[in-house]
Amino acid sequence: MPRPALSRTVGTIAATAAVLLTAGFTPVHGSSSAGPRVAAAPAAVEQSGALFNNPLGTAEEQQRIRTKILQYVGTSPAGASIKVALYHFWDQEVGQALADAHARGVGVQLVLDESTVSARPSDPTYGILRTSLGGDTSQPSFVTLCPAGKSCLGRPEFGASINHNKFWLFSQVDGAADVTLQTSTNMSPSSYSAFWNDAFVVANNTGIYNAYASYFTDLVRQDAENWRYRSSTWSPYKAYFFPYYPGTGNTTDTIWNTLDNVTCTYTQDGAAKTTKVRVAMFKFTRQGVADKLVALKKAGCSVELVYTETDSKASSADGQTPGTWETLHSATGFAPLCYHHDHDSNAATSARVIHSKYLLIDGKYDGTVNKVLWTGSHNYSGPALRENDEALLKVDDSTQHDLYVAHFNSVKAAAVPGTADNVPQCKGVLTQPEG
């Protein structure tokens, strides 16, 4: 169990607002846990909030999340620790930054999916990390891999799985302590220049930091036999850690249960209101969640979806079994948008896609009128629920929700082929690897 929350909040300085705007942050309210402790004031104050890249923008905009990660790595002092759980790591500069951090006395620990090596054996990043950090997980620094063809915590009887996590933990950086950065991005060129991604920084929240750190320790141990799904709440946040075991069916599906708590129509201040549900999702192949989303639309919710890949009759083994594509197109007035754009007419390069995996609810949720978001590495697929190593973060904050809505609207406006999605790349016949 995590130790009791301890906020290590740094002192505020006059330039904070300008610094936060430059960094792309809008601070989340109530992000510090109880019991503040004043530390020496650094040059800037990091606060919790959302970050988004823009693959259609400048190099700076494309690499906004990467830049924040490099900032945190570069300002971690000797004696601090960095923990990283990641699916694919193909970025030599960031790998070298971690090696440099280790050389100046930072404890640097990584647990990666095995395919980060086997899928691109010529990429130098893993070699840089292994040479610098070594592979002994009993040491303060190391890099280790999950087993080939398997996640670190997935049970072998469930078949192939992956460590699909994408989170970074920093015990100390300039302006903050106990920093959790949960993101949808891998570390690769296409993740910056072709894929739309998001990240959420939780700063100075020891409870969330410890919850993720405990999960990281479980990933390193790779004790699938004793792993059990869990969640941890440190208001205004809640973290969920996968695979969801033991469990079968919709009632042990985190996303299905979340959607089951939505009330579509309600009255507020004497006026009739409609709950808005927005989903941005790279892979949407979990039938129960598709059924529930359509049910919400039929019950009167406003439902919007931007996705990259579903499954369908066309992608099924027998060519006859309907999938989520057919379900998501079965409700009157519900027009999902596909974003899978071969923007350079070159099959050898990455298509532009929505790679984020977030859910936004604006209305009556769990009996209360609120604005809430969930984001992380968790696709709406069967393996993401039962087999893969994944993390999901709930953020109960209206300002942050609205920032995600603005991002969602930008993605919608750019989505190609959009509603003209009766095409192989949107129906799971042609797929985009997660670069």
Short mmCIF file of C-alpha atoms in Angstrom, two decimals:
data_model
loop_
_atom_site.label_atom_id
_atom_site.label_comp_id
_atom_site.label_asym_id
_atom_site.label_seq_id
_atom_site.Cartn_x
_atom_site.Cartn_y
_atom_site.Cartn_z
CA MET A 1 0.00 0.00 0.00
CA PRO A 2 1.24 3.55 -0.67
CA ARG A 3 2.39 5.57 2.31
CA PRO A 4 0.08 8.44 3.36
CA ALA A 5 -0.02 11.42 1.01
CA LEU A 6 2.68 14.01 1.47
CA SER A 7 2.70 17.04 -0.78
CA ARG A 8 6.11 18.49 -1.45
CA THR A 9 4.93 21.79 -2.86
CA VAL A 10 7.55 24.31 -3.83
CA GLY A 11 7.25 28.00 -3.18
CA THR A 12 5.42 30.21 -5.67
CA ILE A 13 7.32 32.89 -7.50
CA ALA A 14 6.22 35.92 -9.49
CA ALA A 15 7.03 34.44 -12.90
CA THR A 16 4.95 31.28 -12.43
CA ALA A 17 2.04 32.23 -14.70
CA ALA A 18 4.25 33.14 -17.63
CA VAL A 19 6.31 29.98 -17.23
CA LEU A 20 3.21 27.78 -17.16
CA LEU A 21 1.79 29.37 -20.29
CA THR A 22 5.07 28.87 -22.10
CA ALA A 23 5.12 25.21 -21.05
CA GLY A 24 1.60 24.66 -22.34
CA PHE A 25 0.10 24.00 -18.88
CA THR A 26 -3.14 25.12 -17.37
CA PRO A 27 -2.83 24.18 -13.68
CA VAL A 28 -5.29 21.72 -12.20
CA HIS A 29 -7.02 22.81 -9.00
CA GLY A 30 -6.52 20.80 -5.84
CA SER A 31 -3.65 18.77 -7.29
CA SER A 32 -1.53 18.76 -4.15
CA SER A 33 -2.13 16.17 -1.47
CA ALA A 34 -2.46 17.11 2.19
CA GLY A 35 0.32 18.28 4.48
CA PRO A 36 2.48 20.75 2.52
CA ARG A 37 6.22 20.97 3.06
CA VAL A 38 8.11 24.00 1.77
CA ALA A 39 11.27 23.27 -0.20
CA ALA A 40 13.85 25.63 -1.63
CA ALA A 41 12.27 27.61 -4.46
CA PRO A 42 13.57 26.69 -7.93
CA ALA A 43 13.56 28.89 -11.02
CA ALA A 44 9.99 27.89 -11.94
CA VAL A 45 7.04 26.08 -10.39
CA GLU A 46 5.72 23.01 -12.19
CA GLN A 47 2.00 22.40 -11.83
CA SER A 48 -0.33 19.61 -12.83
CA GLY A 49 -2.01 19.82 -16.20
CA ALA A 50 -2.49 18.58 -19.75
CA LEU A 51 -0.04 18.61 -22.65
CA PHE A 52 -0.77 17.87 -26.30
CA ASN A 53 1.38 17.47 -29.36
CA ASN A 54 0.26 18.62 -32.80
CA PRO A 55 1.58 16.54 -35.69
CA LEU A 56 0.31 19.19 -38.14
CA GLY A 57 2.23 21.98 -36.41
CA THR A 58 5.80 23.18 -36.10
CA ALA A 59 8.60 20.92 -34.89
CA GLU A 60 8.18 22.51 -31.46
CA GLU A 61 4.45 21.70 -31.43
CA GLN A 62 5.02 18.16 -32.65
CA GLN A 63 7.54 17.48 -29.89
CA ARG A 64 5.84 19.28 -27.00
CA ILE A 65 5.44 16.15 -24.85
CA ARG A 66 8.95 14.94 -25.69
CA THR A 67 10.35 18.35 -24.74
CA LYS A 68 8.66 18.21 -21.34
CA ILE A 69 10.11 14.74 -20.72
CA LEU A 70 13.59 15.95 -21.67
CA GLN A 71 13.16 18.93 -19.33
CA TYR A 72 12.31 16.63 -16.43
CA VAL A 73 15.15 14.22 -17.20
CA GLY A 74 17.61 17.09 -17.51
CA THR A 75 16.65 18.72 -14.21
CA SER A 76 16.52 15.58 -12.07
CA PRO A 77 19.27 16.08 -9.48
CA ALA A 78 21.73 13.59 -8.08
CA GLY A 79 20.00 11.32 -5.59
CA ALA A 80 16.64 11.59 -7.35
CA SER A 81 15.00 8.74 -9.24
CA ILE A 82 13.40 8.32 -12.67
CA LYS A 83 11.16 5.33 -13.41
CA VAL A 84 9.85 4.64 -16.92
CA ALA A 85 7.41 2.00 -18.17
CA LEU A 86 7.12 2.11 -21.95
CA TYR A 87 6.05 0.08 -24.96
CA HIS A 88 8.41 1.39 -27.66
CA PHE A 89 11.53 3.48 -27.07
CA TRP A 90 13.25 4.51 -30.30
CA ASP A 91 14.69 7.93 -29.51
CA GLN A 92 18.47 8.10 -29.20
CA GLU A 93 18.57 11.62 -27.77
CA VAL A 94 16.16 10.82 -24.95
CA GLY A 95 18.00 7.56 -24.28
CA GLN A 96 21.27 9.47 -23.99
CA ALA A 97 19.65 12.02 -21.67
CA LEU A 98 18.68 9.17 -19.34
CA ALA A 99 22.23 7.79 -19.52
CA ASP A 100 23.58 11.24 -18.67
CA ALA A 101 21.18 11.49 -15.72
CA HIS A 102 22.49 8.18 -14.41
CA ALA A 103 26.07 9.43 -14.79
CA ARG A 104 25.35 12.44 -12.56
CA GLY A 105 23.87 10.26 -9.80
CA VAL A 106 20.19 9.87 -10.66
CA GLY A 107 18.70 6.41 -10.20
CA VAL A 108 17.26 5.57 -13.64
CA GLN A 109 15.02 2.52 -14.02
CA LEU A 110 13.15 1.35 -17.11
CA VAL A 111 10.88 -1.59 -17.90
CA LEU A 112 10.16 -1.90 -21.62
CA ASP A 113 8.20 -4.22 -23.86
CA GLU A 114 10.49 -6.76 -25.50
CA SER A 115 9.43 -5.59 -28.95
CA THR A 116 11.24 -2.31 -28.35
CA VAL A 117 14.33 -4.40 -29.19
CA SER A 118 13.07 -7.14 -31.51
CA ALA A 119 10.91 -4.89 -33.70
CA ARG A 120 13.81 -2.55 -34.49
CA PRO A 121 17.08 -4.32 -33.64
CA SER A 122 19.15 -1.67 -35.44
CA ASP A 123 17.83 1.20 -33.33
CA PRO A 124 20.62 2.33 -30.94
CA THR A 125 18.43 3.50 -28.03
CA TYR A 126 18.27 0.24 -26.10
CA GLY A 127 21.99 -0.28 -26.52
CA ILE A 128 22.68 3.15 -25.05
CA LEU A 129 20.49 2.37 -22.05
CA ARG A 130 21.83 -1.13 -21.50
CA THR A 131 25.46 -0.02 -21.70
CA SER A 132 24.89 2.83 -19.25
CA LEU A 133 22.38 1.36 -16.81
CA GLY A 134 22.97 -2.37 -16.99
CA GLY A 135 20.26 -4.96 -16.51
CA ASP A 136 20.52 -5.86 -12.81
CA THR A 137 17.15 -4.93 -11.32
CA SER A 138 18.58 -5.02 -7.80
CA GLN A 139 20.66 -1.92 -8.60
CA PRO A 140 19.57 1.74 -8.40
CA SER A 141 19.70 1.98 -12.22
CA PHE A 142 18.73 -0.62 -14.81
CA VAL A 143 16.80 -1.33 -17.97
CA THR A 144 14.81 -4.54 -18.22
CA LEU A 145 12.42 -6.13 -20.71
CA CYS A 146 9.19 -8.03 -20.30
CA PRO A 147 9.28 -11.59 -21.75
CA ALA A 148 9.12 -11.96 -25.52
CA GLY A 149 5.54 -12.02 -26.75
CA LYS A 150 4.15 -11.27 -23.31
CA SER A 151 3.44 -8.43 -20.94
CA CYS A 152 5.17 -8.37 -17.56
CA LEU A 153 1.95 -9.15 -15.66
CA GLY A 154 -0.27 -10.93 -18.19
CA ARG A 155 -1.04 -14.57 -17.46
CA PRO A 156 0.57 -16.99 -19.96
CA GLU A 157 -2.68 -18.91 -20.53
CA PHE A 158 -4.22 -15.78 -22.04
CA GLY A 159 -1.78 -15.84 -24.95
CA ALA A 160 0.22 -13.01 -26.50
CA SER A 161 0.27 -9.68 -24.69
CA ILE A 162 2.41 -6.54 -24.39
CA ASN A 163 3.68 -4.04 -21.87
CA HIS A 164 1.79 -1.14 -23.42
CA ASN A 165 2.46 1.34 -20.60
CA LYS A 166 3.55 4.90 -21.25
CA PHE A 167 4.33 6.61 -17.96
CA TRP A 168 7.28 8.46 -16.42
CA LEU A 169 7.90 9.04 -12.71
CA PHE A 170 10.28 11.70 -11.38
CA SER A 171 10.96 11.95 -7.65
CA GLN A 172 12.40 15.47 -8.06
CA VAL A 173 12.72 18.00 -10.89
CA ASP A 174 13.15 21.75 -11.00
CA GLY A 175 9.94 23.12 -9.54
CA ALA A 176 8.28 19.93 -8.33
CA ALA A 177 8.57 16.65 -6.51
CA ASP A 178 6.73 13.35 -6.94
CA VAL A 179 5.85 13.96 -10.58
CA THR A 180 3.80 11.47 -12.59
CA LEU A 181 3.61 11.95 -16.36
CA GLN A 182 0.98 9.66 -17.88
CA THR A 183 0.92 9.81 -21.65
CA SER A 184 -0.33 8.06 -24.77
CA THR A 185 2.93 8.58 -26.65
CA ASN A 186 5.74 6.17 -27.31
CA MET A 187 9.21 7.60 -27.86
CA SER A 188 9.62 7.45 -31.63
CA PRO A 189 9.70 9.91 -34.55
CA SER A 190 6.26 8.93 -35.83
CA SER A 191 4.80 9.43 -32.35
CA TYR A 192 5.73 13.09 -32.64
CA SER A 193 5.27 13.91 -36.33
CA ALA A 194 2.35 11.67 -37.38
CA PHE A 195 0.35 10.69 -34.29
CA TRP A 196 -1.89 12.92 -32.19
CA ASN A 197 -0.98 12.26 -28.53
CA ASP A 198 -1.67 13.69 -25.10
CA ALA A 199 0.00 13.67 -21.69
CA PHE A 200 -1.12 14.58 -18.22
CA VAL A 201 1.33 15.74 -15.56
CA VAL A 202 0.49 15.25 -11.89
CA ALA A 203 3.01 17.24 -9.84
CA ASN A 204 3.53 17.28 -6.07
CA ASN A 205 1.06 14.47 -5.43
CA THR A 206 2.80 11.77 -3.42
CA GLY A 207 -0.26 9.51 -3.37
CA ILE A 208 -0.53 9.15 -7.14
CA TYR A 209 3.26 8.98 -7.48
CA ASN A 210 3.46 6.12 -4.97
CA ALA A 211 0.56 4.27 -6.59
CA TYR A 212 2.36 4.32 -9.94
CA ALA A 213 5.71 3.50 -8.29
CA SER A 214 4.19 0.45 -6.63
CA TYR A 215 2.81 -0.71 -9.97
CA PHE A 216 6.22 -0.10 -11.55
CA THR A 217 7.77 -2.40 -8.93
CA ASP A 218 5.24 -5.09 -9.85
CA LEU A 219 6.14 -4.73 -13.52
CA VAL A 220 9.81 -5.22 -12.71
CA ARG A 221 9.06 -8.31 -10.58
CA GLN A 222 7.01 -9.87 -13.39
CA ASP A 223 4.99 -11.95 -10.94
CA ALA A 224 1.95 -12.59 -13.12
CA GLU A 225 0.72 -15.39 -10.86
CA ASN A 226 0.11 -13.03 -7.95
CA TRP A 227 -0.90 -9.93 -9.89
CA ARG A 228 -4.38 -8.50 -9.23
CA TYR A 229 -6.02 -5.49 -10.88
CA ARG A 230 -6.18 -2.44 -8.63
CA SER A 231 -6.95 1.25 -8.51
CA SER A 232 -5.89 4.11 -6.23
CA THR A 233 -7.69 7.40 -5.52
CA TRP A 234 -5.95 10.64 -4.53
CA SER A 235 -8.42 13.42 -5.25
CA PRO A 236 -8.88 14.80 -7.84
CA TYR A 237 -7.19 11.78 -9.44
CA LYS A 238 -7.74 8.05 -9.65
CA ALA A 239 -5.30 5.61 -11.25
CA TYR A 240 -6.22 2.16 -12.60
CA PHE A 241 -3.61 -0.51 -13.26
CA PHE A 242 -4.02 -3.42 -15.68
CA PRO A 243 -4.34 -6.23 -16.67
CA TYR A 244 -7.79 -6.59 -15.11
CA TYR A 245 -7.43 -9.97 -13.43
CA PRO A 246 -9.40 -11.75 -12.14
CA GLY A 247 -12.45 -10.78 -14.14
CA THR A 248 -14.70 -11.65 -17.06
CA GLY A 249 -17.55 -9.86 -18.77
CA ASN A 250 -18.72 -6.28 -18.85
CA THR A 251 -19.16 -5.82 -15.10
CA THR A 252 -15.39 -6.18 -14.63
CA ASP A 253 -14.59 -3.81 -17.48
CA THR A 254 -13.36 -0.44 -16.16
CA ILE A 255 -14.61 1.51 -19.19
CA TRP A 256 -17.98 -0.26 -19.40
CA ASN A 257 -18.57 0.45 -15.72
CA THR A 258 -17.61 4.09 -16.20
CA LEU A 259 -20.09 4.49 -19.04
CA ASP A 260 -22.71 2.61 -17.02
CA ASN A 261 -22.55 5.45 -14.47
CA VAL A 262 -23.65 8.04 -17.04
CA THR A 263 -27.14 9.53 -16.90
CA CYS A 264 -27.99 10.87 -20.36
CA THR A 265 -30.75 13.36 -19.57
CA TYR A 266 -31.30 15.38 -16.40
CA THR A 267 -32.69 18.66 -15.11
CA GLN A 268 -30.49 21.43 -13.76
CA ASP A 269 -31.84 24.75 -12.51
CA GLY A 270 -35.17 23.90 -14.09
CA ALA A 271 -33.69 23.28 -17.55
CA ALA A 272 -33.45 19.99 -19.42
CA LYS A 273 -29.83 18.95 -19.98
CA THR A 274 -28.02 16.32 -22.03
CA THR A 275 -24.79 14.61 -21.01
CA LYS A 276 -21.98 14.81 -23.57
CA VAL A 277 -19.67 11.82 -24.05
CA ARG A 278 -16.57 12.22 -26.23
CA VAL A 279 -14.06 9.48 -27.05
CA ALA A 280 -10.73 9.74 -28.87
CA MET A 281 -9.36 6.24 -29.38
CA PHE A 282 -6.59 4.64 -31.39
CA LYS A 283 -8.00 1.11 -31.30
CA PHE A 284 -11.67 0.38 -30.59
CA THR A 285 -12.35 -3.36 -30.79
CA ARG A 286 -13.97 -4.09 -27.40
CA GLN A 287 -17.52 -5.11 -28.25
CA GLY A 288 -19.03 -4.48 -24.82
CA VAL A 289 -17.81 -0.87 -24.78
CA ALA A 290 -19.10 -0.29 -28.33
CA ASP A 291 -22.50 -1.69 -27.28
CA LYS A 292 -22.58 0.60 -24.24
CA LEU A 293 -21.62 3.70 -26.22
CA VAL A 294 -24.41 3.05 -28.72
CA ALA A 295 -26.84 2.42 -25.86
CA LEU A 296 -25.95 5.82 -24.40
CA LYS A 297 -26.61 7.47 -27.76
CA LYS A 298 -30.00 5.77 -27.94
CA ALA A 299 -30.74 6.84 -24.37
CA GLY A 300 -30.33 10.51 -25.32
CA CYS A 301 -26.67 11.26 -24.65
CA SER A 302 -24.66 13.35 -27.06
CA VAL A 303 -21.93 10.93 -28.20
CA GLU A 304 -18.92 11.76 -30.37
CA LEU A 305 -16.10 9.43 -31.39
CA VAL A 306 -12.85 9.88 -33.29
CA TYR A 307 -11.00 6.61 -33.83
CA THR A 308 -8.25 5.04 -35.92
CA GLU A 309 -9.10 1.34 -36.01
CA THR A 310 -12.06 -0.94 -35.29
CA ASP A 311 -12.80 -4.55 -36.13
CA SER A 312 -15.51 -5.55 -38.59
CA LYS A 313 -16.93 -8.26 -40.85
CA ALA A 314 -14.20 -7.42 -43.31
CA SER A 315 -11.44 -8.03 -40.76
CA SER A 316 -12.99 -11.11 -39.11
CA ALA A 317 -11.47 -14.54 -39.66
CA ASP A 318 -14.57 -15.81 -41.48
CA GLY A 319 -15.41 -12.54 -43.21
CA GLN A 320 -18.93 -12.75 -41.78
CA THR A 321 -18.76 -11.89 -38.07
CA PRO A 322 -19.73 -8.26 -37.34
CA GLY A 323 -17.49 -6.22 -35.08
CA THR A 324 -17.34 -2.85 -33.41
CA TRP A 325 -17.43 -0.98 -36.74
CA GLU A 326 -20.92 -2.33 -37.49
CA THR A 327 -22.10 -1.63 -33.92
CA LEU A 328 -20.79 1.93 -33.89
CA HIS A 329 -22.64 2.66 -37.13
CA SER A 330 -25.95 1.21 -35.95
CA ALA A 331 -27.40 4.21 -34.08
CA THR A 332 -29.31 6.97 -35.85
CA GLY A 333 -27.53 10.30 -35.52
CA PHE A 334 -24.24 8.78 -34.40
CA ALA A 335 -21.51 9.41 -36.99
CA PRO A 336 -18.07 8.23 -35.81
CA LEU A 337 -15.09 9.86 -37.47
CA CYS A 338 -12.11 7.77 -38.56
CA TYR A 339 -8.66 9.33 -38.53
CA HIS A 340 -6.29 7.15 -40.57
CA HIS A 341 -4.74 9.38 -43.19
CA ASP A 342 -2.04 8.28 -45.63
CA HIS A 343 -1.06 11.93 -45.95
CA ASP A 344 2.01 11.37 -48.13
CA SER A 345 0.68 8.46 -50.27
CA ASN A 346 3.56 6.34 -49.04
CA ALA A 347 2.66 3.03 -47.42
CA ALA A 348 6.19 2.78 -45.99
CA THR A 349 5.70 5.80 -43.70
CA SER A 350 3.35 6.18 -40.74
CA ALA A 351 -0.16 7.39 -41.45
CA ARG A 352 -1.54 10.32 -39.48
CA VAL A 353 -3.78 8.92 -36.74
CA ILE A 354 -5.38 9.69 -33.42
CA HIS A 355 -3.14 7.80 -31.01
CA SER A 356 -4.62 9.22 -27.79
CA LYS A 357 -6.92 7.05 -25.70
CA TYR A 358 -9.23 9.33 -23.72
CA LEU A 359 -12.83 9.59 -22.57
CA LEU A 360 -14.53 12.90 -21.68
CA ILE A 361 -17.83 13.15 -19.81
CA ASP A 362 -19.65 16.46 -19.41
CA GLY A 363 -22.94 16.11 -17.58
CA LYS A 364 -24.41 13.72 -15.04
CA TYR A 365 -21.89 11.10 -14.01
CA ASP A 366 -22.19 8.89 -10.94
CA GLY A 367 -25.18 10.91 -9.78
CA THR A 368 -23.40 14.29 -9.94
CA VAL A 369 -23.22 16.96 -12.64
CA ASN A 370 -19.56 17.23 -13.44
CA LYS A 371 -16.82 17.32 -16.07
CA VAL A 372 -14.42 14.37 -15.85
CA LEU A 373 -11.76 12.81 -18.09
CA TRP A 374 -9.88 9.50 -18.32
CA THR A 375 -6.63 9.16 -20.26
CA GLY A 376 -3.59 6.90 -20.51
CA SER A 377 -2.28 3.99 -22.56
CA HIS A 378 -5.50 1.95 -22.46
CA ASN A 379 -7.08 1.23 -25.85
CA TYR A 380 -10.64 -0.06 -25.99
CA SER A 381 -9.54 -3.56 -26.96
CA GLY A 382 -9.79 -6.96 -25.31
CA PRO A 383 -6.05 -7.35 -24.71
CA ALA A 384 -5.83 -3.86 -23.14
CA LEU A 385 -8.34 -4.99 -20.52
CA ARG A 386 -7.33 -8.56 -19.68
CA GLU A 387 -3.79 -9.18 -20.91
CA ASN A 388 -1.66 -6.07 -21.40
CA ASP A 389 0.19 -3.96 -18.87
CA GLU A 390 -1.65 -0.61 -19.02
CA ALA A 391 -2.38 2.41 -16.83
CA LEU A 392 -5.37 4.74 -16.91
CA LEU A 393 -5.70 8.08 -15.11
CA LYS A 394 -8.97 9.76 -14.12
CA VAL A 395 -8.89 13.55 -13.69
CA ASP A 396 -11.84 15.21 -11.97
CA ASP A 397 -11.28 18.81 -13.05
CA SER A 398 -13.48 20.97 -15.27
CA THR A 399 -10.66 23.17 -16.61
CA GLN A 400 -8.59 20.19 -17.69
CA HIS A 401 -11.66 18.53 -19.22
CA ASP A 402 -12.28 21.62 -21.32
CA LEU A 403 -8.67 21.62 -22.56
CA TYR A 404 -9.21 18.06 -23.74
CA VAL A 405 -12.44 19.11 -25.47
CA ALA A 406 -10.48 21.75 -27.40
CA HIS A 407 -7.94 19.09 -28.39
CA PHE A 408 -10.77 16.74 -29.39
CA ASN A 409 -12.29 19.39 -31.62
CA SER A 410 -8.92 19.98 -33.31
CA VAL A 411 -8.56 16.27 -33.99
CA LYS A 412 -12.11 16.10 -35.35
CA ALA A 413 -11.45 18.97 -37.73
CA ALA A 414 -8.35 17.23 -39.10
CA ALA A 415 -9.73 13.69 -39.28
CA VAL A 416 -9.42 11.96 -42.66
CA PRO A 417 -11.39 10.08 -44.00
CA GLY A 418 -13.78 11.29 -41.30
CA THR A 419 -17.32 9.99 -41.72
CA ALA A 420 -16.40 8.39 -45.07
CA ASP A 421 -15.00 5.49 -43.04
CA ASN A 422 -16.28 2.43 -44.89
CA VAL A 423 -12.71 1.73 -45.93
CA PRO A 424 -10.19 -1.02 -45.05
CA GLN A 425 -7.92 1.10 -42.86
CA CYS A 426 -10.80 2.08 -40.56
CA LYS A 427 -12.32 -1.42 -40.41
CA GLY A 428 -9.22 -3.26 -39.21
CA VAL A 429 -8.22 -4.73 -42.55
CA LEU A 430 -5.20 -2.42 -42.94
CA THR A 431 -3.58 -1.41 -39.68
CA GLN A 432 -1.16 1.26 -38.48
CA PRO A 433 1.52 -0.14 -36.12
CA GLU A 434 1.99 1.85 -32.91
CA GLY A 435 5.32 3.37 -34.00
#
